[in-house]
Amino acid sequence: MTTDVTDLAAVRVQRIREIATARRDLRGPLIPILHAVQEDLGHIDQADVPVIAEVLNLSAAEVHGVVTFYRDFRRAPGGRATMRICQAEACQAVGAEALGAHARRRLGVEFGETTSDGAVTLDEVFCLGNCALGPAVQVDGRLHGRVSPARLDALLGEVAR
Amino acid sequence: MRGMEAGGVSAGKRRVYVPRDSAARSVGADAVAERIAAAGAEVVRTGSRGMLWLEPLVEVETPAGRVGYGPVAPEDVDGLVAAGLLDGQGESIGVVEDLPWMRRQQRVTFTRVGIVDPRSPEDYEAHGGLAGLRTALRMSPADVVEEVVTSGLRGRGGAGFPTGIKWRTVLGADADIKFVCCNADEGDSGTFADRMLIEGDPFTLIEGMTIAAHAVGASEGYVYLRSEYPDAVETLTEAIEAARARGWLGERILGSDLTFDLHVRVGAGAYICGEETSMLESLEGKRGQVRAKPPIPALEGLFGRPTVVNNVLSLASVPAILADGAEAYAALGVGRSRGTSVFQLGGNIARGGIVETAFGITLGELVDDLGGGTASGRPARAVQVGGPLGAYLPVEKFDLPMDYEAFAAAGAMLGHGGIVVFDDTVDMAAMARFAFSFCAEESCGKCTPCRVGAVRGVETIDRIRTGQEREKNLVLLEDLCELMTDGSLCAMGGLTPMPVRSAVRHFGEDFAK
């Protein structure tokens, strides 16, 4: 089955083109397109960049510049779950740094990395808007408040299943 | 009103309110709502009252008003119901509106938050929604602008620029198309009022933006909402669709000649996009790098067209100003800080949440009287007001009134009204270092004082903290702060020195260890 890789790449290019074309007439379409690509395909591959650029009539450098500027955009696949721990001032005031250290130790990864089994991507985030109920943690878009190390372990237990 | 309809169908069922605000959900509100529904009540999901230490706060409708219970854990529900919760009996905190925390406030912008179902346009209208827009549509655009000028409303995003003056500039500009942009990139730590307003009463923001569109002659609007707030994105997107379906957006709004449509754009994790020109670049699909001013966005904003750029709370205050009159709004407040502000208490605080009140309340009244001091029970030592770029103040400054000018005179800023409390375990040299490292991480890279200065700042503080030529490096630090303040293109580099300098000034002992 030597054609699989090429086929997959062609399927992806086709999908990227569809996503970009469907949004091309929005004002300022690039960021909505990048969000949609990541939502649909998990990350924005380097090979996606010229495809999007062509649809929008931009240079690949312009698209690359945007992809790399914003923290949200992943350039490699993430874990099956993403846990983000707030490290901003309000959460620091109630122990967010210690919680972050606990999570890194427990998972054996740094912020921005994925566990070797592909289960969890761990990251830091600066403010989730839960500043009165910190430390705050977001797991796959779901907000959690007053997260103790024990509660964090329980959250990890849920996503690891 | 999905709540009322259901109530009509199943008469006799008790109506119980449980917040769906993401902060309430973060401590279990969804599970509580499910259990209460299972106990046979009709559950209405609202925004949060802003008493976040009481979340999940459950409210039961009784003839005396809404009786509150909180914080309620899911496992508490069956016991509370057995003790008479559905009849407002048992161990309650009393009628919510009568609690000292609520009585102390003057809710104008947040008047409906925590009360209405944010997904229900009928509920919105039943609670006074659209009154401001209907008034505005009977007035000429210039008269609406002057009404906002007269109210004294100033931008709630941080800079405090008079909103009406900005609108006047956009109204006077001639162009093929004009835009209204709402900056909902609420990235400052310690601020969450934009999120709570959007999750708890999104139609108020839509109405405020529509009034702005009428006032300046804009036909398109964008809400730039940060990706860290997925619940707010969902709530606002649904509300815009509901508003369109009812003719509150689109062509001939409420039967008038006004055509205006509104769109949500989701940010992508860049703090700098809370700066208005970066936000415009991002809306155009570019890297969020700041623009030099002039030209000001009011004349050359989104895609080079005249653009109103206002914060969520500024725009959400407009409907009440039009509905009740500019004089009523201007009657609140002190000096040149008119109306109310939505203060946010966060960090190490016993009773954290939202306090909307007229300007002039003191910092100490907010932190001690309303906030109840620290959550840890240790003495408070420092508060940071106005986000990561705001000053750190010691408890000796707790008599400062919340007022733009009083804060500026004290070397601080009100910013977006966020107050973050730290107890006496805080290391202020570490917080100063964090201010620089945050700036280094989030700088857009356009100007050198910010891009390079932030990195040099981290290094200099590290040398001070490890005792390398401490005196010399403190002088260098001050020199760097001066250069960043004077030489940076925007507030990111220009204000990062504020937390640093205030930490050195008020907590110098932490830099001498």
XYZ file of C-alpha atoms in Angstrom:
674
model
C 0.000 0.000 0.000
C 2.643 2.501 -1.009
C 0.152 5.074 -2.242
C -1.430 5.672 1.176
C 0.758 8.573 2.217
C 0.276 10.435 -1.031
C -3.453 9.789 -0.947
C -3.707 11.096 2.593
C -1.780 14.212 1.661
C -4.051 14.779 -1.328
C -7.148 14.310 0.819
C -5.819 16.831 3.296
C -5.036 19.402 0.602
C -8.554 18.975 -0.722
C -10.049 19.471 2.747
C -7.886 22.544 3.446
C -8.955 24.054 0.145
C -12.634 23.468 0.982
C -12.295 25.055 4.419
C -10.461 28.079 3.053
C -12.750 28.554 0.067
C -15.870 28.405 2.222
C -14.584 31.354 4.286
C -12.712 33.323 1.659
C -15.395 36.003 1.380
C -15.383 36.891 5.079
C -13.701 40.144 5.976
C -10.273 39.207 7.306
C -10.731 35.489 6.550
C -7.320 34.125 7.516
C -7.750 33.672 11.264
C -11.239 32.133 10.994
C -9.775 29.732 8.406
C -6.874 28.767 10.659
C -9.246 28.155 13.579
C -11.425 25.985 11.328
C -8.458 23.974 10.046
C -7.246 23.300 13.558
C -10.745 22.438 14.746
C -11.219 19.995 11.882
C -7.749 18.503 11.488
C -6.138 19.023 14.878
C -3.229 21.181 13.791
C -1.975 23.417 11.010
C 0.633 21.579 9.017
C 3.413 23.388 7.203
C 2.081 21.830 3.990
C -1.299 23.522 4.611
C 0.248 26.976 4.482
C 0.757 27.334 0.695
C -2.701 25.876 0.055
C -4.381 28.511 2.239
C -2.136 31.206 0.774
C -3.193 30.261 -2.745
C -6.914 30.407 -1.942
C -6.555 33.845 -0.317
C -4.089 35.170 -2.875
C -1.517 35.840 -0.151
C 2.139 34.850 -0.010
C 2.998 31.725 1.950
C 5.203 33.949 4.129
C 2.204 36.045 5.154
C 0.218 32.983 6.204
C 3.243 31.452 7.937
C 3.750 34.707 9.835
C 0.216 34.612 11.172
C 0.305 30.910 12.091
C 3.474 31.420 14.131
C 2.380 34.678 15.796
C -0.604 33.262 17.680
C -0.194 30.832 20.538
C -3.420 28.988 19.753
C -2.214 27.589 16.455
C -0.512 24.209 16.724
C 1.982 23.205 14.076
C 2.049 19.559 15.162
C -0.708 17.260 16.419
C -1.611 17.744 20.081
C -2.634 15.162 22.632
C -6.100 13.613 22.790
C -6.843 16.108 25.569
C -5.428 19.557 26.301
C -5.011 20.869 29.819
C -4.155 24.521 30.272
C -3.199 25.884 33.687
C -3.576 29.585 34.375
C -0.275 31.155 35.429
C -1.379 34.799 35.572
C -1.242 37.043 38.642
C -4.653 36.363 40.202
C -4.101 32.612 40.092
C -0.489 33.039 41.238
C -1.918 34.707 44.372
C -3.587 31.398 45.268
C -0.885 28.907 44.329
C -0.972 28.523 40.525
C 2.795 28.151 40.220
C 2.881 25.206 42.601
C -0.075 23.676 40.740
C 1.757 24.085 37.430
C 4.863 22.445 38.877
C 2.732 19.586 40.189
C 1.193 19.007 36.750
C 4.574 19.058 35.002
C 6.013 16.579 37.499
C 3.005 14.339 37.344
C 2.899 14.209 33.524
C 6.653 14.367 32.975
C 6.359 17.147 30.373
C 6.944 20.879 30.242
C 4.299 23.456 29.267
C 3.669 23.224 25.537
C 4.530 19.511 25.381
C 2.500 16.329 24.932
C 2.878 13.158 26.968
C 4.658 10.314 25.136
C 1.461 8.224 24.999
C -0.280 11.105 23.208
C -2.915 11.405 25.932
C -2.450 14.949 27.177
C -0.976 18.211 25.949
C -0.079 20.415 28.901
C 0.143 24.166 28.537
C 0.083 27.375 30.488
C -2.399 30.158 29.799
C -2.542 33.736 30.987
C -6.002 34.276 32.380
C -9.176 32.281 31.897
C -11.400 34.931 33.469
C -11.962 32.883 36.630
C -9.867 35.156 38.845
C -12.048 34.926 41.955
C -12.086 31.117 41.919
C -8.464 30.296 41.190
C -6.344 28.394 40.566
C -8.131 27.966 37.247
C -7.607 25.145 34.772
C -9.177 24.522 31.371
C -9.532 21.003 30.011
C -10.638 20.816 26.367
C -12.395 24.153 26.661
C -14.116 23.302 29.946
C -13.287 25.612 32.866
C -12.488 24.350 36.362
C -12.085 26.511 39.461
C -10.355 26.194 42.840
C -8.224 23.375 41.467
C -6.070 21.733 44.138
C -3.318 19.271 43.203
C -5.693 16.438 44.182
C -8.460 17.828 41.971
C -5.980 18.221 39.117
C -5.012 14.568 39.486
C -8.694 13.646 39.321
C -9.146 15.726 36.153
C -6.132 13.996 34.609
C -7.608 10.655 35.583
C -10.783 11.516 33.661
C -9.014 12.543 30.454
C -6.512 9.666 30.535
C -9.284 7.082 30.248
C -38.801 33.349 27.638
C -38.120 29.675 27.715
C -38.493 29.738 31.521
C -41.895 31.389 31.516
C -43.307 29.235 28.761
C -42.314 26.115 30.601
C -43.758 27.586 33.811
C -47.062 28.204 32.087
C -47.288 24.691 30.747
C -46.468 22.947 34.001
C -48.192 25.172 36.521
C -47.256 24.545 40.113
C -43.673 23.591 39.355
C -41.248 25.680 41.398
C -38.916 27.857 39.390
C -35.288 27.638 40.457
C -32.430 29.675 39.008
C -28.944 28.206 38.624
C -26.161 30.134 36.846
C -24.637 28.851 33.637
C -21.807 31.393 33.864
C -18.526 29.571 33.267
C -17.182 30.530 36.716
C -20.236 28.920 38.329
C -19.890 25.922 36.030
C -16.217 25.685 37.011
C -17.279 24.773 40.527
C -20.132 22.411 39.672
C -23.221 24.426 38.662
C -24.189 22.021 35.858
C -24.395 19.018 38.174
C -26.352 21.089 40.703
C -28.828 22.173 38.013
C -29.316 18.562 36.923
C -30.030 17.390 40.462
C -32.516 20.188 41.072
C -34.315 19.419 37.833
C -34.414 15.759 38.866
C -36.060 16.842 42.135
C -38.984 18.158 40.088
C -38.219 21.875 39.788
C -38.242 23.966 36.651
C -34.638 25.137 36.297
C -33.762 28.402 34.551
C -30.100 28.943 33.764
C -29.032 32.562 34.270
C -25.780 34.504 34.412
C -24.042 34.891 37.756
C -24.916 37.572 40.310
C -21.190 38.039 40.720
C -20.987 36.682 44.272
C -18.520 34.124 43.083
C -17.602 32.786 46.500
C -21.222 31.621 46.814
C -21.195 29.715 43.523
C -22.948 27.544 42.694
C -25.606 29.919 44.015
C -29.114 28.524 43.693
C -32.099 30.893 43.824
C -35.709 29.901 44.375
C -38.589 32.130 43.318
C -40.833 32.954 46.286
C -43.467 35.668 46.892
C -40.816 37.576 48.899
C -38.271 37.485 46.075
C -35.546 35.093 45.032
C -34.238 33.197 48.058
C -30.612 32.087 47.756
C -28.663 28.985 48.763
C -24.926 28.773 48.323
C -22.430 27.489 47.777
C -24.381 24.354 46.893
C -22.474 21.181 46.045
C -24.261 18.568 43.905
C -24.372 16.198 46.882
C -26.093 18.902 48.993
C -29.104 19.136 46.692
C -31.203 16.212 47.947
C -30.822 17.315 51.571
C -31.712 20.913 50.758
C -34.776 19.824 48.805
C -35.866 17.592 51.700
C -35.496 20.625 54.003
C -37.833 22.655 51.816
C -35.587 24.415 49.267
C -38.312 24.359 46.625
C -40.509 26.463 48.946
C -37.673 28.802 49.929
C -37.379 27.050 53.283
C -34.364 25.557 55.049
C -30.905 26.965 55.496
C -30.897 29.799 52.963
C -28.856 32.999 52.786
C -32.085 34.988 52.517
C -33.487 37.085 49.701
C -30.573 37.696 47.339
C -31.488 41.301 46.496
C -31.403 42.142 50.239
C -27.885 40.829 50.890
C -25.488 43.598 52.019
C -23.191 42.789 49.053
C -26.040 43.472 46.602
C -27.510 46.457 48.479
C -24.138 48.190 48.464
C -24.057 48.164 44.648
C -25.555 50.386 41.982
C -26.115 48.083 39.070
C -26.564 49.860 35.783
C -24.496 47.959 33.223
C -24.996 44.679 35.102
C -28.640 45.325 35.947
C -29.900 42.136 34.271
C -26.871 39.875 34.818
C -27.793 36.971 37.090
C -31.484 37.706 36.702
C -32.416 36.957 33.092
C -31.961 33.888 30.945
C -29.140 35.111 28.650
C -30.445 32.978 25.782
C -33.905 34.479 25.829
C -34.586 37.647 23.806
C -38.122 37.718 25.276
C -36.699 37.748 28.789
C -34.360 40.560 27.731
C -37.201 42.725 26.493
C -39.352 41.907 29.542
C -36.564 43.275 31.753
C -36.206 46.614 29.993
C -34.085 45.557 27.038
C -34.275 47.578 23.777
C -35.590 50.701 25.540
C -32.281 52.467 24.841
C -32.209 51.473 21.185
C -35.829 52.516 20.622
C -35.028 55.919 22.149
C -31.868 56.255 20.052
C -33.671 55.419 16.815
C -36.071 58.323 17.430
C -33.087 60.672 17.711
C -30.674 61.952 15.082
C -27.201 60.359 15.108
C -25.662 63.645 16.271
C -28.101 63.845 19.190
C -27.246 60.292 20.251
C -23.548 61.170 20.180
C -24.159 64.275 22.296
C -26.201 62.236 24.774
C -23.230 59.902 25.257
C -20.874 62.899 25.565
C -23.152 64.412 28.224
C -23.252 61.159 30.194
C -19.508 61.513 30.798
C -18.963 57.855 29.842
C -15.270 57.077 29.458
C -13.750 53.973 27.910
C -13.850 51.113 30.380
C -11.024 49.237 28.669
C -8.300 51.062 30.536
C -7.356 54.288 28.797
C -10.489 56.134 29.946
C -10.971 58.188 26.788
C -14.416 59.850 26.568
C -16.609 57.530 24.500
C -18.835 60.269 23.060
C -15.868 62.286 21.778
C -14.576 59.209 19.947
C -18.016 58.672 18.403
C -18.191 62.322 17.339
C -14.964 61.867 15.372
C -16.309 58.786 13.602
C -19.652 60.476 12.878
C -17.825 63.409 11.308
C -15.668 61.218 9.076
C -16.769 60.647 5.502
C -16.375 57.121 4.107
C -18.031 54.427 1.988
C -18.321 52.195 5.040
C -17.744 52.555 8.781
C -17.320 49.915 11.443
C -18.087 49.383 15.118
C -15.628 47.047 16.810
C -15.990 45.727 20.309
C -12.777 44.854 22.045
C -13.666 41.746 24.051
C -10.083 40.521 24.261
C -10.213 40.648 28.045
C -6.707 39.307 28.640
C -5.830 41.156 31.833
C -5.464 38.905 34.833
C -8.015 39.869 37.475
C -10.632 41.025 34.981
C -13.681 38.985 34.088
C -16.521 41.514 33.810
C -16.606 41.376 29.991
C -16.916 37.617 30.128
C -19.687 37.740 32.730
C -21.630 40.399 30.848
C -21.456 38.435 27.587
C -22.349 35.141 29.263
C -25.045 36.719 31.453
C -26.681 39.389 29.268
C -25.343 39.330 25.692
C -28.243 41.292 24.206
C -27.119 44.384 26.126
C -23.831 44.372 24.218
C -25.637 43.811 20.921
C -27.986 46.712 21.712
C -25.092 48.984 22.702
C -23.243 48.252 19.467
C -26.396 48.853 17.440
C -26.865 52.237 19.114
C -23.216 53.038 18.326
C -23.802 52.066 14.684
C -26.782 54.404 14.441
C -24.833 57.203 16.136
C -21.818 57.106 13.820
C -23.321 55.736 10.599
C -21.733 52.289 10.696
C -23.212 49.285 8.921
C -21.009 46.446 10.141
C -19.779 45.422 13.562
C -17.283 42.944 14.929
C -16.813 41.583 18.429
C -13.229 40.436 18.891
C -13.659 37.827 21.601
C -10.763 35.878 23.062
C -10.515 32.153 22.444
C -9.919 31.530 26.149
C -13.661 32.213 26.654
C -15.431 29.430 24.700
C -18.659 29.736 26.734
C -18.857 33.450 25.941
C -18.250 32.769 22.240
C -21.123 30.294 22.189
C -23.528 32.524 24.131
C -22.828 35.615 22.038
C -22.991 33.741 18.731
C -26.410 32.334 19.662
C -27.616 35.728 20.840
C -26.598 37.396 17.575
C -28.507 34.737 15.618
C -31.565 35.260 17.826
C -31.304 39.045 17.410
C -31.108 38.682 13.624
C -34.155 36.420 13.615
C -36.138 39.119 15.454
C -35.075 42.051 13.309
C -32.864 43.521 16.021
C -29.965 43.207 13.589
C -29.893 43.269 9.808
C -31.919 45.552 7.559
C -34.466 48.088 8.832
C -33.804 47.386 12.503
C -37.017 47.684 14.586
C -38.681 49.184 11.510
C -36.208 52.073 11.234
C -33.871 52.948 8.366
C -30.905 51.490 10.225
C -29.031 48.586 8.647
C -26.416 46.988 10.823
C -25.059 43.467 11.133
C -22.762 42.013 13.725
C -20.180 39.219 13.693
C -18.051 37.422 16.261
C -14.345 36.983 15.578
C -12.425 34.698 17.888
C -8.905 35.665 18.950
C -6.036 33.208 18.942
C -4.178 33.523 22.215
C -2.275 36.798 21.883
C -2.508 39.216 24.818
C -1.382 42.128 22.659
C -4.587 41.907 20.624
C -6.300 43.693 23.519
C -4.467 46.781 22.266
C -6.871 48.412 19.838
C -4.613 48.697 16.797
C -3.295 45.144 17.240
C -6.880 43.997 17.465
C -7.661 45.727 14.163
C -4.659 44.068 12.499
C -5.844 40.715 13.842
C -9.391 41.349 12.569
C -7.852 42.008 9.163
C -6.215 38.582 9.336
C -2.694 39.693 10.116
C -0.174 39.254 12.906
C -1.375 41.265 15.877
C 1.270 43.952 15.684
C 0.472 47.444 16.900
C 0.123 50.377 14.533
C 1.649 53.772 15.102
C -0.916 56.466 15.955
C -1.835 58.744 14.269
C -3.820 57.971 12.238
C -6.323 57.202 14.981
C -8.739 54.291 14.396
C -11.685 56.703 14.563
C -10.463 58.044 11.201
C -8.491 55.116 9.774
C -9.396 51.950 11.616
C -10.515 48.563 10.322
C -9.457 48.194 6.670
C -8.553 51.879 6.799
C -12.155 52.986 7.408
C -13.491 55.130 10.276
C -14.032 52.746 13.182
C -15.465 52.933 16.674
C -13.358 50.716 18.938
C -14.825 50.367 22.406
C -14.604 47.934 25.263
C -17.492 45.592 26.165
C -18.443 47.528 29.287
C -18.386 50.900 27.507
C -20.767 49.638 24.820
C -22.907 47.746 27.328
C -23.377 50.931 29.370
C -24.855 52.813 26.414
C -28.361 51.249 26.393
C -28.980 52.399 29.992
C -27.673 55.886 29.192
C -30.115 56.237 26.293
C -32.990 54.625 28.173
C -32.688 56.623 31.389
C -31.004 59.768 30.090
C -27.449 61.061 30.211
C -28.118 63.157 33.313
C -29.111 60.123 35.389
C -25.851 58.418 34.480
C -23.721 61.529 34.973
C -25.295 62.078 38.396
C -23.326 59.060 39.633
C -19.594 59.168 40.310
C -16.967 61.726 41.288
C -14.918 64.386 39.463
C -14.394 63.428 35.831
C -15.181 59.775 36.564
C -18.918 59.680 35.916
C -21.366 56.832 36.192
C -20.622 53.408 37.564
C -17.716 51.064 37.129
C -17.747 47.316 37.344
C -14.981 46.400 39.770
C -13.709 42.858 39.888
C -12.271 41.335 43.050
C -9.924 38.417 42.468
C -6.802 36.617 43.576
C -6.409 35.831 47.259
C -9.750 37.202 48.419
C -12.416 35.772 50.713
C -15.418 37.121 48.772
C -14.381 37.558 45.163
C -16.644 38.734 42.377
C -18.302 41.684 40.686
C -19.060 44.990 42.385
C -20.752 47.579 40.193
C -20.916 50.903 41.942
C -20.400 54.588 41.331
C -16.812 55.785 41.068
C -15.412 57.096 44.354
C -15.704 53.992 46.555
C -12.288 53.376 48.121
C -9.935 50.512 47.426
C -10.166 49.460 51.079
C -13.960 49.410 51.054
C -13.817 47.065 48.092
C -11.106 44.741 49.396
C -11.936 44.694 53.116
C -15.629 45.543 53.464
C -17.028 43.865 50.386
C -14.225 41.375 49.698
C -13.747 40.336 53.307
C -9.943 40.402 53.106
C -7.829 37.481 51.974
C -9.023 33.936 51.363
C -5.978 32.548 53.156
C -6.829 34.500 56.312
C -3.326 35.980 56.348
C -2.867 39.765 56.219
C -3.229 41.349 52.784
C 0.049 42.880 51.636
C -0.389 44.077 48.058
C -3.108 44.601 45.510
C -2.599 44.990 41.781
C -5.208 47.233 40.211
C -5.883 47.399 36.469
C -4.342 44.186 35.178
C -0.750 43.076 34.523
C 0.205 46.608 33.481
C -1.275 48.185 36.613
C 0.499 49.246 39.793
C 1.002 47.180 42.931
C -0.285 49.108 45.918
C 0.290 48.450 49.628
C -2.517 48.399 52.205
C -1.419 51.921 53.231
C -3.034 53.087 49.964
C -6.427 51.515 50.726
C -7.963 54.972 51.241
C -7.528 55.749 47.517
C -10.887 56.441 45.847
C -11.633 54.466 42.682
C -11.368 57.391 40.291
C -9.262 57.720 37.106
C -7.534 60.930 38.226
C -6.883 59.897 41.838
C -5.221 56.704 40.635
C -3.118 58.529 38.043
C -1.949 60.957 40.740
C -0.856 57.987 42.874
C 1.256 56.554 40.037
C -1.334 53.866 39.370
C -4.217 53.276 36.980
C -7.758 52.042 37.245
C -7.556 50.126 33.992
C -10.460 47.780 33.482
C -11.287 47.804 37.221
C -9.693 44.493 38.166
C -8.289 44.193 41.691
C -6.014 41.264 42.526
C -5.213 40.675 46.184
C -2.015 39.070 47.516
C -1.328 38.087 51.125
C 1.928 38.565 53.044
C 3.589 35.518 51.496
C 4.003 37.357 48.168
C 7.522 38.106 46.924
C 7.197 41.451 45.181
C 10.558 41.197 43.423
C 9.253 37.983 41.861
C 6.067 39.802 40.782
C 8.165 42.584 39.203
C 10.178 39.953 37.375
C 6.936 38.345 36.204
C 5.767 41.683 34.764
C 8.854 41.808 32.559
C 8.756 38.138 31.593
C 5.061 38.456 30.659
C 5.934 41.470 28.495
C 8.788 39.528 26.883
C 6.400 36.652 26.117
C 3.538 38.796 24.834
C 5.325 41.702 23.121
C 4.341 41.954 19.467
C 7.959 42.742 18.630
C 7.284 45.886 16.661
C 9.233 48.379 18.791
C 12.609 47.897 20.451
C 11.953 49.334 23.932
C 9.284 46.692 24.520
C 10.777 43.742 22.614
C 14.322 44.075 23.983
C 13.606 46.091 27.117
C 11.414 43.379 28.614
C 14.171 40.776 28.248
C 16.794 43.142 29.721
C 14.378 43.854 32.558
C 14.168 40.178 33.525
C 17.971 39.940 33.491
C 18.400 43.093 35.574
C 15.932 41.940 38.229
C 17.650 38.567 38.349
C 20.949 40.330 39.102
C 19.289 42.430 41.806
C 17.690 39.368 43.393
C 20.986 37.491 43.461
C 22.822 40.470 44.949
C 25.019 41.348 41.964
C 25.840 45.067 42.169
C 22.389 45.662 43.603
C 22.506 49.469 43.875
C 23.943 49.899 40.391
C 21.348 47.568 38.897
C 18.476 49.316 40.671
C 19.590 52.539 38.970
C 19.802 50.705 35.651
C 16.320 49.266 36.245
C 14.882 52.735 36.765
C 16.644 53.948 33.627
C 15.190 51.039 31.631
C 11.716 51.735 33.015
C 11.963 55.363 31.962
C 13.048 54.406 28.461
C 10.255 51.855 28.030
C 7.659 54.316 29.341
C 8.751 57.077 26.992
C 9.844 55.067 23.969
C 7.341 52.251 23.484
C 4.752 52.362 20.746
C 1.821 51.187 22.897
C 0.728 50.474 26.454
C 2.323 47.008 26.558
C 5.890 48.332 26.681
C 4.835 51.724 27.972
C 3.063 50.450 31.064
C 5.049 47.332 31.984
C 7.246 49.664 34.080
C 4.202 50.554 36.200
C 4.002 47.270 38.162
C 7.798 47.164 38.317
C 8.311 50.705 39.615
C 5.419 50.461 42.072
C 6.860 47.208 43.446
C 10.260 48.854 43.949
C 8.722 51.983 45.472
C 6.285 50.347 47.889
C 8.018 47.028 48.577
C 11.710 47.959 48.288
C 12.638 45.521 51.044
C 11.829 42.593 48.732
C 14.564 43.742 46.348
C 17.171 43.858 49.129
C 16.959 40.211 50.188
